[in-house]
XYZ file of C-alpha atoms in Angstrom:
415
model
C 111.222 95.197 84.861
C 113.057 95.176 88.196
C 116.429 93.500 87.986
C 117.269 90.915 90.685
C 119.909 91.706 93.249
C 120.458 89.824 96.499
C 119.370 92.072 99.396
C 120.433 92.579 102.945
C 117.428 93.119 105.066
C 117.479 95.934 107.648
C 116.892 95.051 111.261
C 113.406 96.667 111.037
C 112.417 94.549 108.071
C 113.660 91.368 109.824
C 111.579 92.355 112.838
C 108.524 92.829 110.638
C 109.041 89.389 109.181
C 109.313 87.940 112.624
C 106.153 89.612 113.727
C 104.350 88.289 110.643
C 105.513 84.701 111.189
C 104.946 84.475 114.944
C 101.684 86.409 115.466
C 100.675 88.106 112.240
C 98.992 86.818 109.054
C 102.046 84.572 108.391
C 101.140 82.610 111.521
C 97.457 82.162 110.624
C 95.913 79.072 109.240
C 93.474 79.748 106.517
C 90.459 78.030 107.981
C 90.491 78.732 111.668
C 92.433 81.843 112.554
C 92.010 81.000 116.214
C 94.187 77.968 115.861
C 97.339 79.985 115.127
C 99.617 78.171 117.497
C 102.791 78.541 115.381
C 101.437 77.449 111.976
C 104.043 78.243 109.362
C 106.520 79.692 111.806
C 109.906 79.757 110.196
C 112.908 79.620 112.417
C 114.101 83.186 112.915
C 117.671 82.091 112.252
C 116.466 80.980 108.875
C 115.044 84.310 108.101
C 118.293 86.062 109.022
C 120.290 83.755 106.851
C 118.005 84.270 103.904
C 118.054 88.083 104.329
C 121.757 88.440 105.003
C 123.066 86.150 102.292
C 120.483 86.372 99.610
C 120.708 84.129 96.537
C 123.667 84.763 94.178
C 122.565 86.701 91.048
C 122.255 84.456 88.060
C 121.501 86.693 85.156
C 117.810 85.831 85.451
C 116.447 89.306 84.894
C 116.798 89.182 81.024
C 115.552 85.670 80.692
C 112.009 84.895 79.327
C 109.554 83.590 81.928
C 107.744 81.455 79.385
C 108.791 77.785 78.812
C 107.635 74.981 76.547
C 104.079 74.064 77.508
C 103.591 70.316 77.927
C 99.976 70.601 78.989
C 98.598 68.742 75.913
C 100.622 65.633 76.310
C 100.913 65.738 80.172
C 97.518 65.940 81.678
C 98.680 67.156 85.092
C 99.152 70.356 87.093
C 101.133 70.989 90.339
C 99.432 73.540 92.697
C 101.144 74.937 95.800
C 98.840 76.576 98.291
C 98.511 77.642 101.905
C 97.478 75.293 104.668
C 93.684 74.694 104.970
C 92.922 76.912 102.026
C 90.941 74.387 100.064
C 87.666 72.644 100.672
C 87.726 69.142 102.114
C 85.148 66.492 102.124
C 83.256 65.522 105.290
C 85.402 62.384 105.744
C 88.482 64.567 105.221
C 89.775 62.229 102.523
C 88.976 64.207 99.426
C 89.000 67.796 97.956
C 85.684 68.001 96.136
C 86.404 71.056 93.930
C 89.718 69.654 92.763
C 88.296 66.251 92.080
C 85.496 67.872 90.017
C 88.147 69.607 87.859
C 89.930 66.337 87.256
C 86.722 64.488 86.441
C 85.643 67.209 83.889
C 89.062 67.840 82.271
C 91.088 64.649 82.788
C 93.827 66.849 84.245
C 95.211 65.435 87.515
C 96.120 67.905 90.217
C 99.001 67.433 92.521
C 97.951 69.610 95.408
C 100.534 70.527 98.008
C 100.014 72.605 101.125
C 103.537 73.839 101.274
C 103.097 77.551 101.735
C 103.115 78.516 105.430
C 104.524 81.968 104.969
C 105.389 84.231 102.014
C 108.990 84.856 103.069
C 109.692 81.208 103.682
C 108.073 79.981 100.484
C 109.934 82.685 98.369
C 113.168 81.405 99.933
C 112.249 77.891 98.596
C 111.606 78.925 95.061
C 113.854 81.923 94.527
C 117.065 79.872 93.651
C 115.316 78.153 90.787
C 113.565 81.307 89.598
C 116.817 83.293 89.689
C 118.570 80.493 87.722
C 115.872 80.369 85.119
C 114.865 76.864 86.138
C 111.496 75.064 86.700
C 110.344 75.315 90.331
C 108.421 72.107 90.062
C 105.202 74.075 90.440
C 102.638 75.128 87.784
C 100.496 77.278 90.024
C 101.322 79.190 93.291
C 99.183 81.316 95.686
C 101.054 84.202 97.310
C 100.010 87.502 99.006
C 99.797 90.640 96.911
C 103.161 92.170 97.848
C 105.112 89.047 97.002
C 103.031 88.560 93.828
C 103.936 92.031 92.831
C 107.695 91.425 93.335
C 107.580 88.134 91.411
C 105.925 89.814 88.491
C 108.315 92.748 88.600
C 111.248 90.440 88.454
C 109.847 88.686 85.379
C 109.335 85.439 87.231
C 105.598 84.957 86.409
C 104.185 83.925 83.029
C 101.688 86.117 81.349
C 98.335 84.468 81.238
C 96.341 83.657 78.167
C 92.960 85.138 78.295
C 91.445 82.567 75.911
C 91.906 79.950 78.671
C 90.315 82.125 81.308
C 86.869 83.100 80.082
C 85.185 82.749 83.509
C 87.992 84.419 85.348
C 88.110 87.308 82.972
C 84.305 87.803 83.152
C 83.703 87.155 86.807
C 86.561 88.754 88.838
C 85.073 91.331 91.149
C 85.578 94.948 90.335
C 87.434 95.654 93.557
C 90.146 93.050 92.598
C 90.298 93.783 88.848
C 93.022 96.396 88.598
C 95.719 96.289 91.368
C 98.518 98.700 90.774
C 101.010 95.855 90.585
C 99.058 93.993 87.849
C 96.661 96.182 86.109
C 94.001 94.178 84.288
C 95.195 91.001 85.866
C 97.616 90.100 83.063
C 99.715 87.740 85.312
C 97.518 86.876 88.279
C 94.036 86.208 89.651
C 92.897 86.583 93.236
C 92.237 83.444 95.259
C 90.756 85.338 98.274
C 90.416 88.895 99.707
C 91.470 89.655 103.281
C 89.753 92.747 104.730
C 91.134 94.743 107.627
C 88.121 96.099 109.693
C 87.273 97.492 113.081
C 86.199 94.847 115.524
C 84.693 95.503 118.941
C 83.072 93.720 121.891
C 79.701 95.439 122.315
C 79.526 94.289 125.949
C 82.922 95.851 126.662
C 81.958 99.082 125.018
C 78.761 99.419 127.056
C 76.583 98.843 124.031
C 78.267 101.561 121.954
C 79.240 101.077 118.227
C 82.832 101.669 117.294
C 83.222 102.475 113.710
C 86.103 104.723 113.028
C 89.895 104.930 113.583
C 89.320 108.292 115.017
C 87.131 106.787 117.673
C 89.800 104.183 118.425
C 92.417 106.890 118.844
C 90.492 109.674 120.697
C 87.506 108.182 122.595
C 88.394 108.504 126.282
C 85.982 105.761 127.121
C 88.186 103.363 125.197
C 91.460 104.500 126.694
C 93.798 101.624 127.386
C 91.504 99.059 125.810
C 92.426 99.562 122.100
C 94.745 97.580 119.926
C 96.242 98.010 116.444
C 97.909 95.412 114.292
C 101.645 94.938 114.193
C 101.430 94.537 110.392
C 102.436 97.980 108.986
C 100.308 97.942 105.890
C 97.081 97.280 107.838
C 97.622 99.811 110.708
C 99.094 102.612 108.560
C 96.654 101.973 105.755
C 93.555 102.270 107.992
C 95.010 105.384 109.649
C 95.741 106.944 106.232
C 92.189 106.425 105.198
C 90.953 107.938 108.447
C 93.069 111.081 107.614
C 91.545 111.369 104.175
C 94.581 109.904 102.389
C 94.547 107.178 99.700
C 96.758 104.140 100.724
C 97.255 103.502 96.984
C 98.877 106.826 96.351
C 100.244 108.194 99.608
C 103.563 110.144 99.927
C 106.289 110.049 102.431
C 104.734 113.065 104.134
C 101.385 111.198 104.343
C 103.080 108.175 105.917
C 104.834 110.406 108.482
C 101.508 112.015 109.297
C 99.918 108.611 109.999
C 102.850 107.617 112.225
C 102.553 110.926 114.178
C 98.836 110.399 114.622
C 99.382 106.895 116.068
C 102.275 108.116 118.147
C 100.032 110.643 119.993
C 97.694 107.817 120.937
C 100.594 105.740 122.191
C 101.933 108.581 124.248
C 98.577 109.205 125.966
C 98.143 105.446 126.432
C 94.979 105.261 124.371
C 96.556 102.254 122.575
C 97.016 99.225 124.854
C 99.350 97.462 122.387
C 100.087 96.438 118.818
C 99.354 92.781 118.155
C 99.300 90.045 115.640
C 96.176 87.880 115.641
C 96.624 87.351 119.398
C 94.214 90.204 119.982
C 91.427 87.772 119.511
C 91.569 86.242 123.008
C 91.562 89.730 124.726
C 88.768 90.950 122.431
C 86.590 88.021 123.275
C 87.125 88.446 126.956
C 86.531 92.204 126.823
C 90.101 93.244 127.975
C 90.297 94.902 124.570
C 87.114 96.761 123.788
C 87.826 97.647 120.197
C 90.577 97.171 117.659
C 91.716 97.107 114.162
C 91.636 93.372 113.129
C 91.102 90.966 110.299
C 87.727 89.946 109.047
C 88.517 86.185 109.180
C 89.042 86.539 112.968
C 85.661 88.291 113.296
C 83.800 85.402 111.551
C 85.479 82.879 113.788
C 84.889 84.845 116.985
C 81.292 85.551 116.214
C 80.614 81.825 116.085
C 81.451 81.570 119.801
C 80.700 84.998 121.104
C 77.620 87.030 120.093
C 79.094 90.229 121.571
C 81.741 90.439 118.816
C 80.795 92.978 116.146
C 82.554 94.572 113.265
C 82.347 97.941 111.474
C 83.427 99.248 108.114
C 84.593 102.848 108.675
C 83.005 105.496 106.443
C 86.497 106.449 105.407
C 87.115 102.992 104.032
C 89.083 99.859 104.862
C 92.150 98.033 103.653
C 91.930 94.755 101.704
C 94.824 92.651 100.818
C 94.651 89.550 98.657
C 96.212 86.089 98.034
C 96.823 85.510 94.322
C 97.328 82.793 91.845
C 100.409 82.937 89.518
C 102.075 80.630 87.019
C 105.761 80.789 87.865
C 108.489 81.085 85.136
C 109.424 77.933 83.389
C 106.313 75.952 84.587
C 105.677 72.922 82.336
C 101.941 73.065 82.374
C 100.836 76.635 81.940
C 97.641 75.904 79.975
C 96.500 73.233 82.571
C 97.180 75.856 85.385
C 95.110 78.447 83.551
C 92.216 76.019 83.235
C 92.497 75.348 86.993
C 92.392 79.101 87.727
C 89.311 79.396 85.477
C 87.599 76.432 87.209
C 87.605 78.453 90.484
C 85.906 81.380 88.768
C 82.762 79.394 87.879
C 80.191 80.535 90.447
C 79.087 77.085 91.777
C 82.812 76.128 92.311
C 83.665 79.531 93.837
C 80.747 79.229 96.248
C 81.786 75.798 97.396
C 85.341 77.072 98.153
C 84.033 80.199 99.864
C 81.643 78.174 102.090
C 84.648 76.235 103.424
C 87.401 78.779 103.863
C 85.229 81.845 104.835
C 87.322 84.493 103.233
C 86.188 87.211 100.834
C 85.194 85.590 97.501
C 86.714 87.609 94.541
C 84.107 86.090 92.145
C 81.027 87.896 90.945
C 77.745 85.940 90.690
C 78.210 83.493 93.608
C 75.595 84.823 96.014
C 72.833 82.578 94.850
C 75.113 79.520 94.644
C 76.344 80.240 98.178
C 72.803 80.587 99.465
C 72.177 77.023 98.327
C 74.924 75.898 100.683
C 74.475 78.320 103.617
C 72.096 81.297 103.553
C 73.927 82.971 106.455
C 77.222 83.016 104.508
C 75.507 84.411 101.459
C 74.409 87.463 103.544
C 77.743 87.832 105.324
C 79.449 90.864 103.875
C 82.795 89.667 105.226
C 82.558 86.829 102.632
C 80.519 88.612 99.947
C 80.860 92.386 100.267
C 77.833 94.233 99.049
C 78.341 97.162 96.585
C 78.595 99.747 99.418
C 81.192 97.777 101.242
C 83.196 96.914 98.083
C 83.271 100.560 97.108
C 85.053 101.352 100.381
C 87.741 98.865 99.822
C 91.300 100.202 99.253
C 94.647 98.525 98.725
C 98.052 99.564 100.111
C 100.246 100.543 97.226
C 103.415 98.685 96.152
C 106.573 99.763 97.881
C 110.083 99.874 96.586
C 112.688 98.099 98.585
C 113.954 101.526 99.756
C 110.532 102.610 100.843
C 109.795 99.392 102.621
C 113.015 99.639 104.611
C 112.411 103.252 105.618
C 108.701 102.704 106.456
C 109.301 99.531 108.497
C 112.035 101.327 110.500
C 109.622 104.121 111.423
C 106.778 101.639 112.158
C 109.151 99.492 114.313
C 109.992 102.486 116.367
C 106.295 103.405 116.826
C 105.273 99.948 118.049
C 108.429 99.334 120.086
C 109.524 96.339 118.109
């Protein structure tokens, strides 16, 4: 288990956080990625304070994550999630899948949309976790790298499989064994977030763009290509294109990917590195092709039939947002029952139909087709076997690695 120590963030890591918060995934809403006008932006001064000062160590590393479970006598559960990451009724006054859970189990859900960014949220709950105190939350939803860290620090409770029969049986193979939580002992995925190649077929003159090599070398795309300012997405996709596994790469592999991208920067093949602000340029055709997020593609295609996507033969990167029960939570069993609720196919389909992200639950296709046949056939929501087989995850990084890699990446993109 990783011991907890306050950390001082390098300038490169602080810059990476700023990019994520202002234009990257940290700035995106979970329903309409095109409405990313500052959602979840944390004041940059706040980041600096958090990174520079840390939280004083409190001997938390050797404490047990588990606490007394009051689920039986207290029929409630507190769930913290991202903004617009839950289905809402047509009159916008209710949350149908949560209400169905309460009706069936008698467990009331206090649902709070208080996660706007991983860094900001971790800053909220870290003092209590470090002190061995209850955060006031029974269930949280955080992105894979933060989930990994919380688990390593011993700040997540191990889940009881007997309370998770649907989750255990139905979690999709591509999400079943992340390197940071093999077998899903501490977490279950809420959604998957694929990184794909997106292109404007009108801007490419009708040509398909389906590889990172094409983005980096095709002279007809020169100056009209963008990559993401999120290191794991851009480097991960480049590693795959070079025949390397993002889940097992070495320092030499990372440097090779940096060098490959640097050549494209030097010859002005790459127009710029962006957060989700590439969407406007892609829709207009100023950017012909790019590395982007699948959620953007779904939203853009609704308004522009020229927007297409491709899954490279070499594979693609998928990250995930994940459900965990934090240390000292009062209602662990109730939280586990809520997790399991969202792994029943009819419920999972209802959620997927609303939020339009990759559903990590097997067996939802027929249920989703009852709601919207086009969604059931959309591989950006329900990857087929061929697409799922190409999915890869960026491996967990140590603090030392993350600092070194972010510094090299920041130099590449001019951050």
